[in-house]
Short mmCIF file of N, CA and C in Angstrom, two decimals:
data_model
loop_
_atom_site.label_atom_id
_atom_site.label_comp_id
_atom_site.label_asym_id
_atom_site.label_seq_id
_atom_site.Cartn_x
_atom_site.Cartn_y
_atom_site.Cartn_z
N MET A 431 202.11 132.07 -88.43
CA MET A 431 201.07 132.32 -87.45
C MET A 431 201.52 131.72 -86.12
N SER A 432 201.51 132.54 -85.08
CA SER A 432 201.93 132.06 -83.77
C SER A 432 200.83 131.21 -83.14
N LEU A 433 201.22 130.48 -82.12
CA LEU A 433 200.27 129.61 -81.43
C LEU A 433 199.14 130.42 -80.81
N SER A 434 199.46 131.58 -80.22
CA SER A 434 198.41 132.38 -79.57
C SER A 434 197.43 132.94 -80.60
N SER A 435 197.90 133.37 -81.76
CA SER A 435 196.97 133.88 -82.78
C SER A 435 196.15 132.75 -83.37
N ALA A 436 196.74 131.57 -83.50
CA ALA A 436 195.99 130.41 -83.98
C ALA A 436 194.91 130.03 -82.97
N TRP A 437 195.26 130.10 -81.69
CA TRP A 437 194.28 129.78 -80.65
C TRP A 437 193.14 130.79 -80.67
N ARG A 438 193.45 132.08 -80.83
CA ARG A 438 192.40 133.10 -80.91
C ARG A 438 191.49 132.85 -82.10
N SER A 439 192.05 132.40 -83.21
CA SER A 439 191.24 132.08 -84.39
C SER A 439 190.30 130.93 -84.10
N VAL A 440 190.79 129.91 -83.42
CA VAL A 440 189.95 128.76 -83.07
C VAL A 440 188.82 129.20 -82.14
N VAL A 441 189.14 130.00 -81.14
CA VAL A 441 188.12 130.48 -80.20
C VAL A 441 187.07 131.30 -80.94
N ARG A 442 187.50 132.15 -81.85
CA ARG A 442 186.57 132.98 -82.63
C ARG A 442 185.64 132.11 -83.48
N ILE A 443 186.17 131.07 -84.10
CA ILE A 443 185.35 130.17 -84.92
C ILE A 443 184.36 129.41 -84.04
N VAL A 444 184.81 128.92 -82.89
CA VAL A 444 183.91 128.20 -81.98
C VAL A 444 182.77 129.11 -81.52
N LYS A 445 183.07 130.37 -81.20
CA LYS A 445 182.02 131.30 -80.77
C LYS A 445 181.02 131.54 -81.90
N LYS A 446 181.50 131.65 -83.13
CA LYS A 446 180.58 131.84 -84.26
C LYS A 446 179.66 130.64 -84.43
N VAL A 447 180.20 129.44 -84.29
CA VAL A 447 179.39 128.22 -84.41
C VAL A 447 178.37 128.17 -83.28
N GLN A 448 178.80 128.49 -82.06
CA GLN A 448 177.86 128.49 -80.93
C GLN A 448 176.76 129.53 -81.13
N ASP A 449 177.11 130.71 -81.65
CA ASP A 449 176.11 131.74 -81.88
C ASP A 449 175.06 131.28 -82.89
N LYS A 450 175.48 130.51 -83.89
CA LYS A 450 174.53 129.99 -84.89
C LYS A 450 173.69 128.85 -84.32
N ALA A 451 174.30 128.02 -83.47
CA ALA A 451 173.61 126.84 -82.95
C ALA A 451 172.64 127.17 -81.82
N TYR A 452 172.92 128.23 -81.08
CA TYR A 452 172.08 128.60 -79.94
C TYR A 452 171.47 129.97 -80.18
N ASN A 453 170.42 130.26 -79.45
CA ASN A 453 169.71 131.53 -79.60
C ASN A 453 170.25 132.56 -78.61
N TYR A 454 171.54 132.91 -78.75
CA TYR A 454 172.13 133.91 -77.87
C TYR A 454 171.69 135.30 -78.31
N PRO A 455 171.50 136.22 -77.36
CA PRO A 455 171.26 137.62 -77.76
C PRO A 455 172.47 138.15 -78.53
N LYS A 456 172.26 139.15 -79.35
CA LYS A 456 173.34 139.72 -80.16
C LYS A 456 173.55 141.18 -79.77
N LEU A 457 174.79 141.52 -79.42
CA LEU A 457 175.10 142.91 -79.11
C LEU A 457 175.08 143.72 -80.40
N PRO A 458 174.65 144.98 -80.34
CA PRO A 458 174.62 145.79 -81.56
C PRO A 458 176.02 146.06 -82.08
N VAL A 459 176.15 146.20 -83.40
CA VAL A 459 177.45 146.46 -84.01
C VAL A 459 177.72 147.96 -84.11
N PHE A 460 176.75 148.77 -83.75
CA PHE A 460 176.91 150.22 -83.78
C PHE A 460 176.96 150.73 -82.34
N PRO A 461 177.54 151.92 -82.13
CA PRO A 461 177.59 152.45 -80.76
C PRO A 461 176.21 152.86 -80.27
N LEU A 462 175.89 152.43 -79.07
CA LEU A 462 174.61 152.80 -78.46
C LEU A 462 174.74 154.14 -77.76
N VAL A 463 173.66 154.89 -77.76
CA VAL A 463 173.59 156.11 -76.97
C VAL A 463 172.40 155.97 -76.03
N LYS A 464 172.37 156.82 -75.02
CA LYS A 464 171.34 156.73 -73.99
C LYS A 464 169.93 156.76 -74.57
N GLU A 465 169.73 157.49 -75.65
CA GLU A 465 168.40 157.62 -76.25
C GLU A 465 167.89 156.30 -76.84
N HIS A 466 168.80 155.35 -77.12
CA HIS A 466 168.41 154.05 -77.69
C HIS A 466 167.82 153.10 -76.64
N LEU A 467 168.02 153.42 -75.35
CA LEU A 467 167.65 152.48 -74.29
C LEU A 467 166.18 152.56 -73.91
N PRO A 468 165.54 151.48 -73.54
CA PRO A 468 166.03 150.11 -73.60
C PRO A 468 166.11 149.63 -75.05
N PHE A 469 167.12 148.82 -75.34
CA PHE A 469 167.37 148.34 -76.70
C PHE A 469 167.28 146.82 -76.70
N GLN A 470 166.39 146.27 -77.50
CA GLN A 470 166.20 144.81 -77.51
C GLN A 470 167.30 144.14 -78.33
N ILE A 471 167.92 143.11 -77.73
CA ILE A 471 169.00 142.40 -78.40
C ILE A 471 168.72 140.91 -78.54
N GLY A 472 167.62 140.43 -77.98
CA GLY A 472 167.31 139.01 -78.08
C GLY A 472 165.82 138.76 -77.99
N TRP A 473 165.37 137.76 -78.72
CA TRP A 473 163.96 137.39 -78.76
C TRP A 473 163.83 135.90 -78.48
N ASN A 474 162.88 135.53 -77.62
CA ASN A 474 162.61 134.13 -77.30
C ASN A 474 163.88 133.38 -76.87
N VAL A 475 164.60 133.96 -75.92
CA VAL A 475 165.87 133.43 -75.44
C VAL A 475 165.63 132.62 -74.16
N SER A 476 166.15 131.40 -74.11
CA SER A 476 166.02 130.59 -72.90
C SER A 476 166.93 131.16 -71.81
N LYS A 477 166.63 130.83 -70.55
CA LYS A 477 167.48 131.31 -69.46
C LYS A 477 168.89 130.74 -69.57
N LYS A 478 169.01 129.51 -70.05
CA LYS A 478 170.33 128.90 -70.21
C LYS A 478 171.15 129.68 -71.25
N ASP A 479 170.54 129.99 -72.40
CA ASP A 479 171.25 130.76 -73.43
C ASP A 479 171.57 132.17 -72.94
N TYR A 480 170.64 132.76 -72.17
CA TYR A 480 170.86 134.09 -71.61
C TYR A 480 172.05 134.07 -70.65
N ASN A 481 172.10 133.08 -69.77
CA ASN A 481 173.21 132.99 -68.81
C ASN A 481 174.54 132.78 -69.52
N THR A 482 174.55 131.96 -70.58
CA THR A 482 175.78 131.76 -71.35
C THR A 482 176.21 133.06 -72.00
N PHE A 483 175.26 133.77 -72.61
CA PHE A 483 175.56 135.07 -73.21
C PHE A 483 176.12 136.03 -72.16
N PHE A 484 175.48 136.04 -70.99
CA PHE A 484 175.89 136.94 -69.93
C PHE A 484 177.32 136.64 -69.48
N GLU A 485 177.66 135.37 -69.32
CA GLU A 485 179.01 134.98 -68.92
C GLU A 485 180.04 135.42 -69.96
N ARG A 486 179.68 135.32 -71.24
CA ARG A 486 180.61 135.67 -72.31
C ARG A 486 180.75 137.18 -72.49
N ASN A 487 179.80 137.96 -71.98
CA ASN A 487 179.81 139.40 -72.22
C ASN A 487 179.79 140.21 -70.93
N GLU A 488 180.29 139.64 -69.83
CA GLU A 488 180.23 140.36 -68.56
C GLU A 488 181.17 141.56 -68.54
N SER A 489 182.15 141.61 -69.41
CA SER A 489 183.08 142.74 -69.40
C SER A 489 182.57 143.94 -70.20
N THR A 490 181.38 143.84 -70.79
CA THR A 490 180.87 144.95 -71.59
C THR A 490 180.40 146.12 -70.75
N LYS A 491 180.16 145.91 -69.46
CA LYS A 491 179.71 146.93 -68.52
C LYS A 491 178.30 147.43 -68.84
N LEU A 492 177.58 146.72 -69.67
CA LEU A 492 176.19 147.05 -69.95
C LEU A 492 175.31 146.31 -68.95
N LYS A 493 174.14 146.83 -68.68
CA LYS A 493 173.18 146.14 -67.81
C LYS A 493 172.09 145.56 -68.68
N PHE A 494 171.81 144.28 -68.46
CA PHE A 494 170.83 143.56 -69.27
C PHE A 494 169.59 143.25 -68.45
N TYR A 495 168.47 143.07 -69.13
CA TYR A 495 167.20 142.76 -68.50
C TYR A 495 166.50 141.68 -69.32
N LEU A 496 166.05 140.62 -68.66
CA LEU A 496 165.34 139.53 -69.32
C LEU A 496 163.88 139.61 -68.91
N GLU A 497 162.99 139.76 -69.89
CA GLU A 497 161.55 139.83 -69.62
C GLU A 497 160.80 139.02 -70.66
N ASN A 498 160.07 138.02 -70.19
CA ASN A 498 159.28 137.16 -71.09
C ASN A 498 160.13 136.62 -72.24
N ARG A 499 161.34 136.14 -71.91
CA ARG A 499 162.27 135.54 -72.87
C ARG A 499 162.85 136.54 -73.87
N ASN A 500 162.63 137.83 -73.65
CA ASN A 500 163.22 138.87 -74.49
C ASN A 500 164.30 139.59 -73.69
N VAL A 501 165.43 139.89 -74.34
CA VAL A 501 166.58 140.49 -73.66
C VAL A 501 166.76 141.93 -74.13
N PHE A 502 166.98 142.82 -73.16
CA PHE A 502 167.16 144.24 -73.45
C PHE A 502 168.43 144.74 -72.79
N ILE A 503 169.09 145.71 -73.44
CA ILE A 503 170.12 146.50 -72.77
C ILE A 503 169.37 147.66 -72.13
N VAL A 504 169.50 147.81 -70.82
CA VAL A 504 168.73 148.84 -70.12
C VAL A 504 169.59 149.98 -69.57
N ALA A 505 170.89 149.79 -69.45
CA ALA A 505 171.74 150.86 -68.92
C ALA A 505 173.17 150.67 -69.39
N MET A 506 173.87 151.78 -69.47
CA MET A 506 175.28 151.78 -69.85
C MET A 506 176.00 152.71 -68.88
N PRO A 507 177.29 152.46 -68.62
CA PRO A 507 178.00 153.34 -67.70
C PRO A 507 178.24 154.71 -68.33
N LEU A 508 178.23 155.72 -67.49
CA LEU A 508 178.61 157.05 -67.96
C LEU A 508 180.11 157.05 -68.25
N PRO A 509 180.56 157.87 -69.19
CA PRO A 509 182.00 157.89 -69.50
C PRO A 509 182.87 158.18 -68.27
N VAL A 510 182.41 159.05 -67.38
CA VAL A 510 183.18 159.36 -66.18
C VAL A 510 183.29 158.12 -65.29
N HIS A 511 182.18 157.40 -65.12
CA HIS A 511 182.18 156.18 -64.30
C HIS A 511 183.14 155.15 -64.91
N ALA A 512 183.06 154.97 -66.22
CA ALA A 512 183.93 154.00 -66.89
C ALA A 512 185.39 154.38 -66.71
N ALA A 513 185.71 155.67 -66.77
CA ALA A 513 187.09 156.12 -66.61
C ALA A 513 187.60 155.86 -65.19
N VAL A 514 186.75 156.11 -64.20
CA VAL A 514 187.14 155.87 -62.80
C VAL A 514 187.37 154.38 -62.55
N VAL A 515 186.47 153.54 -63.05
CA VAL A 515 186.62 152.10 -62.88
C VAL A 515 187.92 151.63 -63.54
N SER A 516 188.20 152.12 -64.74
CA SER A 516 189.43 151.73 -65.43
C SER A 516 190.66 152.16 -64.64
N MET A 517 190.64 153.37 -64.09
CA MET A 517 191.77 153.86 -63.31
C MET A 517 191.97 153.01 -62.05
N LEU A 518 190.88 152.67 -61.37
CA LEU A 518 191.00 151.84 -60.17
C LEU A 518 191.56 150.46 -60.51
N GLN A 519 191.13 149.90 -61.63
CA GLN A 519 191.68 148.61 -62.05
C GLN A 519 193.17 148.73 -62.32
N ASP A 520 193.59 149.84 -62.93
CA ASP A 520 195.02 150.05 -63.19
C ASP A 520 195.82 150.14 -61.89
N PHE A 521 195.26 150.77 -60.85
CA PHE A 521 195.96 150.87 -59.57
C PHE A 521 196.24 149.49 -58.98
N PHE A 522 195.36 148.52 -59.20
CA PHE A 522 195.56 147.19 -58.64
C PHE A 522 196.54 146.35 -59.46
N LYS A 523 196.92 146.83 -60.64
CA LYS A 523 197.92 146.10 -61.43
C LYS A 523 199.29 146.16 -60.75
N ILE A 524 199.54 147.23 -60.03
CA ILE A 524 200.85 147.40 -59.37
C ILE A 524 201.05 146.34 -58.29
N PRO A 525 200.14 146.21 -57.27
CA PRO A 525 200.37 145.17 -56.26
C PRO A 525 200.20 143.76 -56.81
N ASN A 526 199.51 143.61 -57.93
CA ASN A 526 199.36 142.29 -58.54
C ASN A 526 200.59 141.90 -59.36
N GLY A 527 201.58 142.78 -59.44
CA GLY A 527 202.77 142.48 -60.21
C GLY A 527 202.47 142.26 -61.69
N ARG A 528 201.43 142.94 -62.17
CA ARG A 528 200.97 142.84 -63.56
C ARG A 528 200.58 141.41 -63.96
N VAL A 529 200.20 140.60 -62.96
CA VAL A 529 199.71 139.25 -63.23
C VAL A 529 198.32 139.37 -63.83
N ILE A 530 198.10 138.77 -65.00
CA ILE A 530 196.81 138.88 -65.67
C ILE A 530 195.91 137.70 -65.33
N ARG A 531 196.44 136.49 -65.40
CA ARG A 531 195.64 135.29 -65.11
C ARG A 531 195.74 134.95 -63.63
N ASP A 532 194.57 134.84 -62.97
CA ASP A 532 194.48 134.49 -61.55
C ASP A 532 195.34 135.41 -60.68
N PRO A 533 195.07 136.73 -60.71
CA PRO A 533 195.87 137.66 -59.91
C PRO A 533 195.58 137.50 -58.42
N PRO A 534 196.52 137.90 -57.55
CA PRO A 534 196.29 137.81 -56.11
C PRO A 534 195.09 138.66 -55.66
N ILE A 535 194.91 139.83 -56.28
CA ILE A 535 193.78 140.71 -55.96
C ILE A 535 192.91 140.80 -57.20
N THR A 536 191.65 140.39 -57.07
CA THR A 536 190.73 140.45 -58.20
C THR A 536 189.87 141.70 -58.09
N VAL A 537 189.81 142.49 -59.15
CA VAL A 537 189.00 143.70 -59.17
C VAL A 537 187.98 143.57 -60.29
N LEU A 538 186.70 143.66 -59.92
CA LEU A 538 185.64 143.59 -60.91
C LEU A 538 185.22 145.00 -61.28
N GLY A 539 184.96 145.22 -62.57
CA GLY A 539 184.64 146.56 -63.04
C GLY A 539 183.23 147.00 -62.82
N ALA A 540 182.28 146.10 -62.70
CA ALA A 540 180.87 146.47 -62.56
C ALA A 540 180.25 145.67 -61.42
N PRO A 541 180.51 146.04 -60.16
CA PRO A 541 180.03 145.23 -59.04
C PRO A 541 178.52 145.17 -58.91
N CYS A 542 177.79 146.14 -59.44
CA CYS A 542 176.33 146.12 -59.29
C CYS A 542 175.65 145.39 -60.42
N LYS A 543 176.41 144.83 -61.34
CA LYS A 543 175.83 144.16 -62.49
C LYS A 543 175.30 142.80 -62.07
N GLY A 544 174.15 142.43 -62.58
CA GLY A 544 173.57 141.14 -62.26
C GLY A 544 172.53 140.75 -63.27
N ILE A 545 171.95 139.61 -63.06
CA ILE A 545 170.91 139.13 -63.96
C ILE A 545 169.58 139.67 -63.45
N PHE A 546 168.97 140.52 -64.23
CA PHE A 546 167.69 141.09 -63.87
C PHE A 546 166.61 140.33 -64.62
N SER A 547 165.60 139.90 -63.92
CA SER A 547 164.53 139.14 -64.55
C SER A 547 163.21 139.45 -63.87
N SER A 548 162.16 139.57 -64.68
CA SER A 548 160.84 139.83 -64.12
C SER A 548 160.12 138.54 -63.77
N SER A 549 160.64 137.41 -64.27
CA SER A 549 160.00 136.12 -63.99
C SER A 549 160.88 135.32 -63.05
N ALA A 550 160.26 134.44 -62.30
CA ALA A 550 161.01 133.63 -61.33
C ALA A 550 161.67 132.45 -61.97
#
């Protein structure tokens, strides 16, 4: 077992322990379709746990909504939008010299994504 695969195993175990210890929302294990939305993924979730979940899942390109401590998936990118975003990210790999960690040019895939909440 290489060091990188051992490290990935440790990270995976830590995430499982954190998921059990905290009330993080859970992403569905099946593919979502537009007809499923809004889809509830968390119940009685604190803002701290929601923010931690959001930080860990920001690359999913899903839009989340927090209302009365309940978390919902409210939107997903269209396949065409996802393909265009992926292509644009690939274009920036060339001037970045294929640098993955801390690249000179940072490109985010979902610029309009944010924390939506009905409560202050």
